[in-house]
Amino acid sequence: MPTREVKSEITGKVWKIETKPGDHVEEEDPILVLESMKMEIPVSAPADCRIVEILVAEEDAVSEGQVVAIVETD
């Protein structure tokens, strides 16, 4: 099955991780939530997929374009 990188669209801080490796999520389900300028911005699944790896931890700073998760699509 092909894997895909999930990237942050903003610079911010990881506020909450909503999934774990092995979880199956549907397209647009939140994988994790970033906090930027007092706003919570979800990073969503790009398709129906399985979480392979989360590459960040809660409280980590992330930059725009940084890979935050690897998912496996059907």
Tab-separated table of N, CA and C in Angstrom:
chain	number	residue	atom	x	y	z
A	1	MET	N	0.843	-1.189	0.000
A	1	MET	CA	0.000	0.000	0.000
A	1	MET	C	0.887	1.251	0.000
A	2	PRO	N	0.506	2.247	-0.759
A	2	PRO	CA	1.336	3.457	-0.832
A	2	PRO	C	1.244	4.302	0.446
A	3	THR	N	2.348	4.938	0.770
A	3	THR	CA	2.353	5.851	1.914
A	3	THR	C	2.368	7.287	1.414
A	4	ARG	N	1.885	8.176	2.265
A	4	ARG	CA	1.864	9.613	1.957
A	4	ARG	C	2.351	10.380	3.159
A	5	GLU	N	3.014	11.481	2.896
A	5	GLU	CA	3.431	12.388	3.961
A	5	GLU	C	2.308	13.380	4.221
A	6	VAL	N	2.065	13.658	5.492
A	6	VAL	CA	1.110	14.691	5.874
A	6	VAL	C	1.933	15.853	6.409
A	7	LYS	N	1.750	17.030	5.817
A	7	LYS	CA	2.556	18.201	6.177
A	7	LYS	C	1.713	19.262	6.871
A	8	SER	N	2.389	20.021	7.723
A	8	SER	CA	1.747	21.160	8.367
A	8	SER	C	1.597	22.287	7.351
A	9	GLU	N	0.452	22.926	7.356
A	9	GLU	CA	0.230	24.056	6.452
A	9	GLU	C	0.591	25.385	7.107
A	10	ILE	N	0.922	25.339	8.403
A	10	ILE	CA	1.243	26.566	9.134
A	10	ILE	C	2.431	26.334	10.067
A	11	THR	N	2.973	27.421	10.562
A	11	THR	CA	3.958	27.363	11.636
A	11	THR	C	3.191	27.479	12.947
A	12	GLY	N	3.499	26.610	13.890
A	12	GLY	CA	2.791	26.646	15.171
A	12	GLY	C	3.366	25.628	16.126
A	13	LYS	N	2.540	25.249	17.105
A	13	LYS	CA	2.945	24.294	18.122
A	13	LYS	C	1.916	23.176	18.168
A	14	VAL	N	2.393	21.931	18.346
A	14	VAL	CA	1.471	20.802	18.445
A	14	VAL	C	0.724	20.921	19.766
A	15	TRP	N	-0.586	21.107	19.668
A	15	TRP	CA	-1.416	21.267	20.856
A	15	TRP	C	-1.918	19.911	21.341
A	16	LYS	N	-2.411	19.074	20.394
A	16	LYS	CA	-2.972	17.787	20.777
A	16	LYS	C	-2.831	16.800	19.622
A	17	ILE	N	-2.419	15.579	19.947
A	17	ILE	CA	-2.366	14.513	18.954
A	17	ILE	C	-3.644	13.685	19.111
A	18	GLU	N	-4.397	13.576	18.022
A	18	GLU	CA	-5.712	12.933	18.055
A	18	GLU	C	-5.673	11.452	17.678
A	19	THR	N	-4.568	10.981	17.090
A	19	THR	CA	-4.490	9.607	16.592
A	19	THR	C	-3.204	8.954	17.059
A	20	LYS	N	-3.079	7.663	16.763
A	20	LYS	CA	-1.842	6.941	17.063
A	20	LYS	C	-1.575	5.966	15.922
A	21	PRO	N	-0.345	5.502	15.788
A	21	PRO	CA	-0.048	4.535	14.729
A	21	PRO	C	-0.991	3.326	14.811
A	22	GLY	N	-1.461	2.918	13.639
A	22	GLY	CA	-2.404	1.798	13.557
A	22	GLY	C	-3.850	2.233	13.450
A	23	ASP	N	-4.151	3.469	13.850
A	23	ASP	CA	-5.530	3.972	13.754
A	23	ASP	C	-5.936	4.118	12.287
A	24	HIS	N	-7.193	3.783	12.004
A	24	HIS	CA	-7.778	4.032	10.688
A	24	HIS	C	-8.607	5.305	10.800
A	25	VAL	N	-8.396	6.225	9.875
A	25	VAL	CA	-9.133	7.487	9.870
A	25	VAL	C	-9.728	7.719	8.484
A	26	GLU	N	-10.763	8.513	8.450
A	26	GLU	CA	-11.394	8.866	7.190
A	26	GLU	C	-10.868	10.217	6.715
A	27	GLU	N	-11.028	10.459	5.436
A	27	GLU	CA	-10.599	11.728	4.849
A	27	GLU	C	-11.169	12.892	5.645
A	28	GLU	N	-10.320	13.857	5.946
A	28	GLU	CA	-10.654	15.080	6.685
A	28	GLU	C	-10.766	14.885	8.195
A	29	ASP	N	-10.618	13.650	8.710
A	29	ASP	CA	-10.554	13.466	10.169
A	29	ASP	C	-9.275	14.119	10.681
A	30	PRO	N	-9.311	14.742	11.858
A	30	PRO	CA	-8.090	15.361	12.390
A	30	PRO	C	-7.082	14.310	12.854
A	31	ILE	N	-5.836	14.493	12.448
A	31	ILE	CA	-4.735	13.642	12.907
A	31	ILE	C	-4.128	14.266	14.160
A	32	LEU	N	-3.950	15.575	14.093
A	32	LEU	CA	-3.452	16.326	15.243
A	32	LEU	C	-3.933	17.755	15.132
A	33	VAL	N	-3.771	18.505	16.211
A	33	VAL	CA	-4.229	19.897	16.240
A	33	VAL	C	-3.028	20.783	16.570
A	34	LEU	N	-2.855	21.816	15.754
A	34	LEU	CA	-1.801	22.799	15.989
A	34	LEU	C	-2.399	24.043	16.623
A	35	GLU	N	-1.585	24.751	17.375
A	35	GLU	CA	-1.988	26.039	17.954
A	35	GLU	C	-1.083	27.100	17.351
A	36	SER	N	-1.703	28.139	16.826
A	36	SER	CA	-0.958	29.252	16.250
A	36	SER	C	-1.751	30.525	16.492
A	37	MET	N	-1.119	31.492	17.094
A	37	MET	CA	-1.755	32.780	17.366
A	37	MET	C	-3.094	32.604	18.094
A	38	LYS	N	-3.105	31.731	19.112
A	38	LYS	CA	-4.278	31.476	19.955
A	38	LYS	C	-5.425	30.781	19.216
A	39	MET	N	-5.146	30.253	18.022
A	39	MET	CA	-6.166	29.530	17.264
A	39	MET	C	-5.764	28.064	17.181
A	40	GLU	N	-6.754	27.179	17.174
A	40	GLU	CA	-6.515	25.749	17.022
A	40	GLU	C	-6.812	25.363	15.573
A	41	ILE	N	-5.806	24.785	14.913
A	41	ILE	CA	-5.931	24.424	13.509
A	41	ILE	C	-5.683	22.930	13.355
A	42	PRO	N	-6.683	22.164	12.907
A	42	PRO	CA	-6.471	20.724	12.737
A	42	PRO	C	-5.629	20.417	11.501
A	43	VAL	N	-4.817	19.371	11.612
A	43	VAL	CA	-4.129	18.794	10.462
A	43	VAL	C	-4.915	17.534	10.143
A	44	SER	N	-5.554	17.504	8.978
A	44	SER	CA	-6.509	16.453	8.644
A	44	SER	C	-5.910	15.375	7.758
A	45	ALA	N	-6.527	14.208	7.790
A	45	ALA	CA	-6.131	13.105	6.929
A	45	ALA	C	-6.420	13.474	5.475
A	46	PRO	N	-5.471	13.200	4.580
A	46	PRO	CA	-5.667	13.562	3.172
A	46	PRO	C	-6.618	12.622	2.431
A	47	ALA	N	-6.893	11.453	3.022
A	47	ALA	CA	-7.763	10.448	2.406
A	47	ALA	C	-8.111	9.427	3.487
A	48	ASP	N	-8.975	8.485	3.171
A	48	ASP	CA	-9.190	7.364	4.085
A	48	ASP	C	-7.861	6.626	4.180
A	49	CYS	N	-7.360	6.422	5.396
A	49	CYS	CA	-6.014	5.875	5.529
A	49	CYS	C	-5.776	5.287	6.909
A	50	ARG	N	-4.598	4.695	7.053
A	50	ARG	CA	-4.133	4.175	8.336
A	50	ARG	C	-2.917	4.982	8.739
A	51	ILE	N	-2.866	5.380	10.010
A	51	ILE	CA	-1.720	6.131	10.516
A	51	ILE	C	-0.540	5.166	10.656
A	52	VAL	N	0.565	5.479	9.989
A	52	VAL	CA	1.777	4.664	10.078
A	52	VAL	C	2.670	5.206	11.182
A	53	GLU	N	2.862	6.539	11.183
A	53	GLU	CA	3.781	7.142	12.151
A	53	GLU	C	3.412	8.600	12.385
A	54	ILE	N	3.488	9.019	13.630
A	54	ILE	CA	3.357	10.430	13.996
A	54	ILE	C	4.778	10.910	14.282
A	55	LEU	N	5.213	11.940	13.587
A	55	LEU	CA	6.604	12.379	13.653
A	55	LEU	C	6.853	13.525	14.619
A	56	VAL	N	5.825	13.950	15.336
A	56	VAL	CA	5.950	15.046	16.296
A	56	VAL	C	5.318	14.626	17.614
A	57	ALA	N	5.592	15.382	18.658
A	57	ALA	CA	5.004	15.155	19.973
A	57	ALA	C	4.262	16.411	20.400
A	58	GLU	N	3.343	16.257	21.355
A	58	GLU	CA	2.645	17.429	21.881
A	58	GLU	C	3.666	18.408	22.439
A	59	GLU	N	3.432	19.683	22.201
A	59	GLU	CA	4.293	20.805	22.598
A	59	GLU	C	5.434	21.077	21.616
A	60	ASP	N	5.651	20.193	20.612
A	60	ASP	CA	6.700	20.441	19.616
A	60	ASP	C	6.335	21.649	18.763
A	61	ALA	N	7.336	22.427	18.400
A	61	ALA	CA	7.159	23.504	17.425
A	61	ALA	C	7.281	22.890	16.034
A	62	VAL	N	6.416	23.301	15.127
A	62	VAL	CA	6.485	22.838	13.745
A	62	VAL	C	6.493	24.039	12.819
A	63	SER	N	7.106	23.848	11.663
A	63	SER	CA	7.134	24.925	10.676
A	63	SER	C	6.272	24.545	9.478
A	64	GLU	N	5.895	25.532	8.721
A	64	GLU	CA	5.080	25.314	7.531
A	64	GLU	C	5.807	24.362	6.592
A	65	GLY	N	5.104	23.345	6.127
A	65	GLY	CA	5.683	22.382	5.203
A	65	GLY	C	6.378	21.207	5.865
A	66	GLN	N	6.489	21.226	7.195
A	66	GLN	CA	7.134	20.125	7.913
A	66	GLN	C	6.250	18.882	7.884
A	67	VAL	N	6.867	17.723	7.641
A	67	VAL	CA	6.131	16.462	7.667
A	67	VAL	C	5.838	16.106	9.126
A	68	VAL	N	4.551	15.925	9.434
A	68	VAL	CA	4.154	15.637	10.815
A	68	VAL	C	3.647	14.212	10.997
A	69	ALA	N	3.291	13.549	9.890
A	69	ALA	CA	2.784	12.175	9.983
A	69	ALA	C	2.976	11.465	8.644
A	70	ILE	N	3.016	10.136	8.733
A	70	ILE	CA	3.046	9.281	7.551
A	70	ILE	C	1.789	8.417	7.625
A	71	VAL	N	1.060	8.354	6.503
A	71	VAL	CA	-0.156	7.550	6.441
A	71	VAL	C	-0.064	6.581	5.281
A	72	GLU	N	-0.850	5.519	5.370
A	72	GLU	CA	-0.901	4.498	4.335
A	72	GLU	C	-2.309	4.497	3.761
A	73	THR	N	-2.403	4.687	2.456
A	73	THR	CA	-3.716	4.731	1.804
A	73	THR	C	-4.010	3.412	1.123
A	74	ASP	N	-5.289	3.147	0.915
A	74	ASP	CA	-5.703	1.884	0.259
A	74	ASP	C	-5.502	1.947	-1.225
